[in-house]
Coordinates of C-alpha atoms in Angstrom, one line a residue:
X1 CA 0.0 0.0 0.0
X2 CA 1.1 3.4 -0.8
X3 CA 0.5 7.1 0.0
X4 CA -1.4 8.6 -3.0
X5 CA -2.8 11.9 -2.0
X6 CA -4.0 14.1 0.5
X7 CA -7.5 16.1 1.3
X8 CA -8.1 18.8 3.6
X9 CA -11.2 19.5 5.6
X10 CA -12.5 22.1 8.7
X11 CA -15.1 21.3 10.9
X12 CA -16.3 23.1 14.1
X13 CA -16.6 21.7 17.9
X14 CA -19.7 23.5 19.4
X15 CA -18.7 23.6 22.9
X16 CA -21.4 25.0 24.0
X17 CA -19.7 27.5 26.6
X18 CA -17.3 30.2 26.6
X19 CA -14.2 28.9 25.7
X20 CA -10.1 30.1 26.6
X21 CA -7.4 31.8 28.9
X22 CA -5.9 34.9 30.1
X23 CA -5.4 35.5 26.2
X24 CA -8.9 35.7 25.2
X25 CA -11.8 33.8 25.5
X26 CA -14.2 32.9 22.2
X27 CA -17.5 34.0 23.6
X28 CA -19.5 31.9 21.1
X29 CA -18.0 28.7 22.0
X30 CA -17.4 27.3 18.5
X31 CA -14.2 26.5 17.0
X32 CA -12.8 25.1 13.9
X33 CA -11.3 21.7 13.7
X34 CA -9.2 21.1 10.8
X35 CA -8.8 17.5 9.4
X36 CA -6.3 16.0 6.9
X37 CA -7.3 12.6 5.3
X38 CA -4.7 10.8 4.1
X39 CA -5.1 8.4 0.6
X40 CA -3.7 5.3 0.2
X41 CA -4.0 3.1 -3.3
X42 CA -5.3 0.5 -1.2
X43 CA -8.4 2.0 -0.5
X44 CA -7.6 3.3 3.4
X45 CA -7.6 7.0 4.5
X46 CA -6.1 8.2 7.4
X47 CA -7.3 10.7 9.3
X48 CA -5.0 13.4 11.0
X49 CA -6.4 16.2 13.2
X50 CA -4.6 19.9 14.2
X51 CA -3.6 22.9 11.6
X52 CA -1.6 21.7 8.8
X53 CA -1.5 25.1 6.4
X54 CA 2.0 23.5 5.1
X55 CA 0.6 20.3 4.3
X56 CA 2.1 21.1 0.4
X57 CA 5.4 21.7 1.6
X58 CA 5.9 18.3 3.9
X59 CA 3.6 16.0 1.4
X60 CA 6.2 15.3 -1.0
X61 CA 8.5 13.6 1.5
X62 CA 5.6 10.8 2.0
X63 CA 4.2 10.6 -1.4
X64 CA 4.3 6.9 -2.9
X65 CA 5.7 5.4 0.8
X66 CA 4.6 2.7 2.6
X67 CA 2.5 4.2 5.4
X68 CA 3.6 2.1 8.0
X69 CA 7.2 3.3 8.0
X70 CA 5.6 6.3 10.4
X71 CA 8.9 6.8 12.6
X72 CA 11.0 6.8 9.1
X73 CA 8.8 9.1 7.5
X74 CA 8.1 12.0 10.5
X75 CA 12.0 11.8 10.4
X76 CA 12.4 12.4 6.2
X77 CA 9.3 14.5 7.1
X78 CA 11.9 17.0 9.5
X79 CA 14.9 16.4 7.1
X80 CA 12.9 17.3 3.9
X81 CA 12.4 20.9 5.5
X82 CA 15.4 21.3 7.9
X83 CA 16.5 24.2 5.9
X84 CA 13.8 26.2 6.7
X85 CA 12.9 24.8 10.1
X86 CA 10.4 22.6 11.1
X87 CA 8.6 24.8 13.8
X88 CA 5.2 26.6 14.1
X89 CA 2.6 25.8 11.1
X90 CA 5.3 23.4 9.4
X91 CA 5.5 21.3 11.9
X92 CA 1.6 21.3 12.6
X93 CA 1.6 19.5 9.0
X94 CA 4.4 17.4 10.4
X95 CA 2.0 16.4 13.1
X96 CA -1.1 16.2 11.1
X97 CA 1.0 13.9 8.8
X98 CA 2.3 11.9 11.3
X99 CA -1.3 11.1 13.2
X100 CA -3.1 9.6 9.9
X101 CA 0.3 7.5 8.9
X102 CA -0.4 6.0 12.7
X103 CA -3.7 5.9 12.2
X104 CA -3.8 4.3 8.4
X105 CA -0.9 1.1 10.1
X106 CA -3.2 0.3 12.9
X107 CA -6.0 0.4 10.2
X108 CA -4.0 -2.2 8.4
X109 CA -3.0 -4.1 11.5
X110 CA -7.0 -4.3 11.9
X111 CA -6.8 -3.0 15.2
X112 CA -6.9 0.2 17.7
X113 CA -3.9 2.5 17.4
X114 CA -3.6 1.8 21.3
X115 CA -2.8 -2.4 20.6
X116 CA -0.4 -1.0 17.9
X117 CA 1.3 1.1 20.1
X118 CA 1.7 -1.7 22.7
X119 CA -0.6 -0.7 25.3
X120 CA -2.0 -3.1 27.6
X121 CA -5.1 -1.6 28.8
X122 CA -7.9 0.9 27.3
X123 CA -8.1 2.9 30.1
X124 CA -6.5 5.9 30.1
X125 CA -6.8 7.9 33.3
X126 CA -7.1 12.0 33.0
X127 CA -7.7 14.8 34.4
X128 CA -10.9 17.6 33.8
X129 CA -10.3 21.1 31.9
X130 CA -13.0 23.1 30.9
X131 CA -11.3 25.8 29.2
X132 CA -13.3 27.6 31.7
X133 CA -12.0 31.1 32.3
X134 CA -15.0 33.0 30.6
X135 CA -17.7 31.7 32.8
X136 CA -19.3 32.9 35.9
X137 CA -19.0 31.0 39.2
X138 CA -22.5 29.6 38.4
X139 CA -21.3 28.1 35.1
X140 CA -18.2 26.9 36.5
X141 CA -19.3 24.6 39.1
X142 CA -22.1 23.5 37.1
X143 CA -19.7 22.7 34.6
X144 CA -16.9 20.5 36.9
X145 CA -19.7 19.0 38.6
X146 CA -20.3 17.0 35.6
X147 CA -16.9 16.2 35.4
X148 CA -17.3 14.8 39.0
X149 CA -20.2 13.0 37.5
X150 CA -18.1 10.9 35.7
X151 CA -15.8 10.1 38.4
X152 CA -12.9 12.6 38.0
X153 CA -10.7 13.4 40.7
X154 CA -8.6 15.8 39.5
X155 CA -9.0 19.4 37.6
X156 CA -7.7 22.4 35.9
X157 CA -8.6 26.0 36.0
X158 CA -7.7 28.9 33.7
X159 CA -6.4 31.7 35.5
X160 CA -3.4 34.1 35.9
X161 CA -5.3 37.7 36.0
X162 CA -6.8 37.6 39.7
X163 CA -5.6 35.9 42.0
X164 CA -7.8 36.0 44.8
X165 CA -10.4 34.7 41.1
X166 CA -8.3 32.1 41.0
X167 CA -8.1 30.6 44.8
X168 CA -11.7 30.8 44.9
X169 CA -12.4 28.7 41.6
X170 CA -10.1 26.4 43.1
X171 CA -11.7 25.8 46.0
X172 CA -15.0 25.2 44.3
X173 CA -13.4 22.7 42.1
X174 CA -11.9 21.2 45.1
X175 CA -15.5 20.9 46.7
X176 CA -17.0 19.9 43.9
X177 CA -14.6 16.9 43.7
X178 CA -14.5 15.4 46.7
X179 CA -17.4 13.3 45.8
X180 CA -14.9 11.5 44.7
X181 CA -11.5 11.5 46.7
X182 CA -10.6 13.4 50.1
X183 CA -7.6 15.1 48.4
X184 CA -8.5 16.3 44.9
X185 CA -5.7 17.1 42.3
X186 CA -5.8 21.0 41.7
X187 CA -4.1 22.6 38.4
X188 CA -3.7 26.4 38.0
X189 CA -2.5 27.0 34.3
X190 CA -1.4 30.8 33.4
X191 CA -0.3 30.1 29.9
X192 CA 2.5 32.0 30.0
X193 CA 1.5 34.9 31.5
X194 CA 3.8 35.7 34.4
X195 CA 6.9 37.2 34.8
X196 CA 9.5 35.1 37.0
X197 CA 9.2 36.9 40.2
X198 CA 5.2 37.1 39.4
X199 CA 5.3 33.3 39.4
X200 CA 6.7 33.0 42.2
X201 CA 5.4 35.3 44.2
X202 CA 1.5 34.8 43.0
X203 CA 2.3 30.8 43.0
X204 CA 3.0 31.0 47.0
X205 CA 0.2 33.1 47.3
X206 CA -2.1 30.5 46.2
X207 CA -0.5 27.8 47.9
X208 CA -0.5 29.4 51.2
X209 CA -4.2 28.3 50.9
X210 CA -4.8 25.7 48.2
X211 CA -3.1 22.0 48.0
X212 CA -1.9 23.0 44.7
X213 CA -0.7 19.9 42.5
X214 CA 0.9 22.2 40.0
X215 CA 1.2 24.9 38.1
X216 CA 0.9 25.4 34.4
X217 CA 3.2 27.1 31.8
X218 CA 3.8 30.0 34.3
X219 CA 6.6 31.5 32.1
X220 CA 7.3 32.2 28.3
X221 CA 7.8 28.8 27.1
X222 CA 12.5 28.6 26.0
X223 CA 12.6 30.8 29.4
X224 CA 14.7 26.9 31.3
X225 CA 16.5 29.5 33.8
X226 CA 13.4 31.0 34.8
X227 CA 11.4 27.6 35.3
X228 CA 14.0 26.6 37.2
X229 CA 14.2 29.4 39.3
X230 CA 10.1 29.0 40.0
X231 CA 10.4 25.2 40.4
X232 CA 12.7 25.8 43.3
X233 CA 11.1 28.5 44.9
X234 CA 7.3 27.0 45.5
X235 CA 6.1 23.3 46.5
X236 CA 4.0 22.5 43.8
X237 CA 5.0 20.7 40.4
X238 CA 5.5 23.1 37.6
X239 CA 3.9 21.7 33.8
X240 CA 5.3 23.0 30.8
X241 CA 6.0 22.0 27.4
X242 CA 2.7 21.9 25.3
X243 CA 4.0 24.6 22.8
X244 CA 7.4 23.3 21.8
X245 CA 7.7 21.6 18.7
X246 CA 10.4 18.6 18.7
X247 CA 12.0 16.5 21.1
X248 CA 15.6 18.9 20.8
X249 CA 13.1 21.9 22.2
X250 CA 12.8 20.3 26.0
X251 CA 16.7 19.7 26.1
X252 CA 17.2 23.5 28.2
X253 CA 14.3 22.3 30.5
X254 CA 15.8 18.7 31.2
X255 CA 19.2 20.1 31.5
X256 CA 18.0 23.6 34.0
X257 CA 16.0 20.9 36.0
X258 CA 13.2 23.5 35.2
X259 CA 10.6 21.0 34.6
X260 CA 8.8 18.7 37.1
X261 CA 5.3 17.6 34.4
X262 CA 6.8 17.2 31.0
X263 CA 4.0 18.3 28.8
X264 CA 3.1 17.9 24.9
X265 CA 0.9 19.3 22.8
X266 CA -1.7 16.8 21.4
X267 CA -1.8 18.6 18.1
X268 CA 1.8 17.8 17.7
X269 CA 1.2 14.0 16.7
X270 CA 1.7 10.8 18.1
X271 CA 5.3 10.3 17.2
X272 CA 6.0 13.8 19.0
X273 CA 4.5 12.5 22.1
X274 CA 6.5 9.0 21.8
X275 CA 9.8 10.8 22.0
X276 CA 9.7 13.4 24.3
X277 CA 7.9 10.9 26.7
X278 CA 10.4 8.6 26.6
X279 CA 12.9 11.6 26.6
X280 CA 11.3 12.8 30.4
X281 CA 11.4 9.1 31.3
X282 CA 15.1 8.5 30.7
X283 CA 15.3 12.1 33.3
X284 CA 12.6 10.5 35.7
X285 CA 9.6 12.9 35.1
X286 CA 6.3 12.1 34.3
X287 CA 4.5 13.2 30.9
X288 CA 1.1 14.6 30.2
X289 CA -0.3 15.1 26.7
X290 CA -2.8 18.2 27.0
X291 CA -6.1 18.0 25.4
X292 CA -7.3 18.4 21.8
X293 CA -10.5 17.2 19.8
X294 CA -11.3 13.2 20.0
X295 CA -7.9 13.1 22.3
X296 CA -5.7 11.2 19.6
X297 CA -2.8 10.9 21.6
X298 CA -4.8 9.1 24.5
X299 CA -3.8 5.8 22.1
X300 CA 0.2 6.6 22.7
X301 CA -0.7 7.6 26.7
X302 CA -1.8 4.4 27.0
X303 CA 1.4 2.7 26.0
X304 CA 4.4 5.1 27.9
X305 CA 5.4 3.8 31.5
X306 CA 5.4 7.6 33.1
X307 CA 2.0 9.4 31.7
X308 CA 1.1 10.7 35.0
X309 CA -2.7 12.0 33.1
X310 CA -4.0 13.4 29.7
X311 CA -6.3 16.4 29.8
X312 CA -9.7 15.9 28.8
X313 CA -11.4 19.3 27.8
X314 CA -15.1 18.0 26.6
X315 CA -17.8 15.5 26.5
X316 CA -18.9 15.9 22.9
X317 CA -16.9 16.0 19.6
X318 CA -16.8 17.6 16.7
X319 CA -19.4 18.2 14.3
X320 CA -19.0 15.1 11.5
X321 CA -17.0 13.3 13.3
X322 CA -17.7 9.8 15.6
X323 CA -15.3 8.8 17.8
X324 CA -15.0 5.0 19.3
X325 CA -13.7 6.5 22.9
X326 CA -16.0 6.3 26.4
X327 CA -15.2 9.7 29.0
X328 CA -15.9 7.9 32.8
X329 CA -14.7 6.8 35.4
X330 CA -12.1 9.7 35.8
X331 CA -10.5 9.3 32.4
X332 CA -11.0 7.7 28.9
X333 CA -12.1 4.3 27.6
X334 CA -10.3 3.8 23.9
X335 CA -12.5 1.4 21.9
X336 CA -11.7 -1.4 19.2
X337 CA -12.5 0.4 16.2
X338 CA -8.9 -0.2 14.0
X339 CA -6.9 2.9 14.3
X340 CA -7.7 6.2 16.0
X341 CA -10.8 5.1 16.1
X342 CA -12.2 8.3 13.8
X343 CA -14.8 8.0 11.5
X344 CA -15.4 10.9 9.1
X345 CA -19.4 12.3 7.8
X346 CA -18.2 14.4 4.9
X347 CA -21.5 15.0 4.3
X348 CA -22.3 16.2 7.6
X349 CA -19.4 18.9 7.5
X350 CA -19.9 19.9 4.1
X351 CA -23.8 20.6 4.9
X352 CA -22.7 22.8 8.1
X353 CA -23.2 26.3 8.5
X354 CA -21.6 27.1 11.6
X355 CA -18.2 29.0 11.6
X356 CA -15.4 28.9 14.2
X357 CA -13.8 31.5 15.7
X358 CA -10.8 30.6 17.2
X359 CA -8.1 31.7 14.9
X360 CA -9.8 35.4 14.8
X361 CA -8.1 38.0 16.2
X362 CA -8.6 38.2 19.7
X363 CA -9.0 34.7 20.5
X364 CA -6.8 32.7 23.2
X365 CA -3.8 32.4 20.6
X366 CA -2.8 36.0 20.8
X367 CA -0.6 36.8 23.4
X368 CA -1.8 40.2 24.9
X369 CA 0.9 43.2 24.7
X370 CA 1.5 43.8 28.0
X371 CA 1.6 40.0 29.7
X372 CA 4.2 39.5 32.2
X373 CA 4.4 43.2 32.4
X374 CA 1.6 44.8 34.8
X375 CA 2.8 45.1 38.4
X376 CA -0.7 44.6 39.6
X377 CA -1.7 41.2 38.2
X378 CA -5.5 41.9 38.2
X379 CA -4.6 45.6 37.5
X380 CA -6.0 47.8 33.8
X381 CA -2.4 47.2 32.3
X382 CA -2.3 43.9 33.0
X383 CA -5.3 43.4 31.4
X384 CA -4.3 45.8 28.3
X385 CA -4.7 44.2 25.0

């Protein structure tokens, strides 16, 4: 069987909530999706999920190969564009690539990606994230009660503005999960919007009154010296690594000792997540893919010896797309359906009217001017666009 062709689609997740961070929330709650289908002469499409904009660039270095080389090909994948670099939207095609090769040789295998990938159970556990910095109090503890519903221990909050906002949403996560442990697992993630002695500072504050299990990207993601520094200076764990694109990009953090949760970014692919997992497990640290529509990466979570939890951020999926995964019992139940387990209703996106809004400007991607920079952190610069 060989790689024929490729086809590009977008559909939208209706999340049915406010969605984001202390970037920007999308106020509608509906985002686009994009999805890359991979063609095969053998009659098989994979299916690849994340932005992929340089999908004409990187295709040629797969074109008329045997899908099931996948760790071969993400590599002539990097080599074909290591002039240029193989960062930011090129490597999302990298990814995007990379996710429907996996998912097209567990579809010839004839079984789950998660049996390919040598996993011995289905179960994946995780931990809850609503994305939930744009709703009220009301809508928040609504929300993570149905998380508790469904026997989470564990969640994560969006926060980094206010922190006296951000104490008390943990707390009502924390109450709202002990209907299931004594000791819940509390996240704070700031994506990136601290300066060093802001992280430090603010993080002790919150600790001083929350059990806080870590916190998230609290610095500009290269800054090692800085996470060190932070890392040293408060109890909890810090998380960082979802934004950085290759295996060679964590090498400062492991060698600063700035990172306690090695993280990856779902929409960086499966291979991605093999190697810098096994990368934090040869320095002793634990890995946790974040979360991204239908959770692809779950599959390879299943199979590393140190994924300490994958975020889940929903209940439903995508618009056109079923997905052969189960969200209970505090995590994720992968099914049998061969590969990622992702099957595709053209039909259903091509008839949709909705559009997303997540890449408009505005939107959690864009880093405000002035982050890191306001001396007061819930304070009118601070909150400057």
């Amino acid at each position: 069987m060989r790689i024929t062709g490729y086809r590009s689609l977008t559909t939208v997740h209706d999340w049915g909530r406010p969605v984001g961070d202390v970037n920007g929330v999308v106020e509608a709650g509906v985002t686009e999706v994009p999805i890359l289908l991979l063609e095969t002469d053998g009659g098989l499409t994979g299916v690849g999920l994340g932005q992929h904009a340089d999908i004409a660039r990187v295709f040629p270095a797969v074109e008329g190969e045997d899908p099931r080389a996948v760790s071969a090909l993400y590599d002539r994948m990097l080599s074909y564009v290591f002039k240029s670099g193989h960062a930011g939207a090129t490597y999302g095609a990298i990814a995007a690539v990379d996710m429907a090769l996996w998912d097209l040789k567990a579809k010839m295998a004839g079984e789950p990606l998660w049996r390919t990938l040598g996993a011995r159970d289905r179960f994946v556990p995780g931990y809850a994230s609503g994305l939930c910095y744009g709703l009220t109090d009301e809508a928040f503890e609504a929300h993570y009660k149905q998380w508790a519903e469904r026997g989470f221990t564990a969640a994560k909050i969006k926060g980094g503005r206010d922190v006296e906002r951000d104490i008390h949403r943990l707390e009502i996560a924390a109450e709202v999960l002990r209907r299931n442990t004594d000791r819940p697992g509390l996240m704070l993630d700031v994506n990136e919007c601290w300066s060093r002695k802001q992280a430090v500072r603010l993080t002790s504050e919150v600790e001083a009154r929350i059990d806080l299990t870590w916190i998230e990207e609290p610095l500009r993601r290269w800054d090692a010296e800085g996470h060190a520094i932070v890392s040293r200076a408060i109890k909890a764990a810090v998380a960082t690594g979802e934004n950085l694109t290759g295996v060679d990009q964590f090498t400062p953090l492991f060698e600063a000792k700035a990172v306690d949760v090695v993280q990856t970014g779902s929409v960086w692919g499966i291979t991605h997540f093999n190697r810098v997992a096994m990368a934090a497990h040869a320095h002793n640290l634990p890995v946790s893919p974040v979360g991204y529509d239908c959770n692809p990466v779950a599959h390879a979570a299943a199979a590393v010896p140190n994924m300490v939890g994958i975020e889940i951020q929903d209940f439903n999926f995508p618009l056109g797309l079923s997905v052969d995964q189960q969200i209970m019992d505090g995590g994720l139940v992968l099914g049998d359906r061969p590969g990622l387990g992702i099957e595709v209703d053209e039909a259903a996106i091509t008839a949709n009217r909705l559009s997303g809004t997540w890449s408009k400007s505005g939107g959690p991607h864009v880093r405000p001017r002035r982050a890191g920079l306001g001396l007061v952190p819930n304070g009118r610069a601070a909150a400057e666009r």
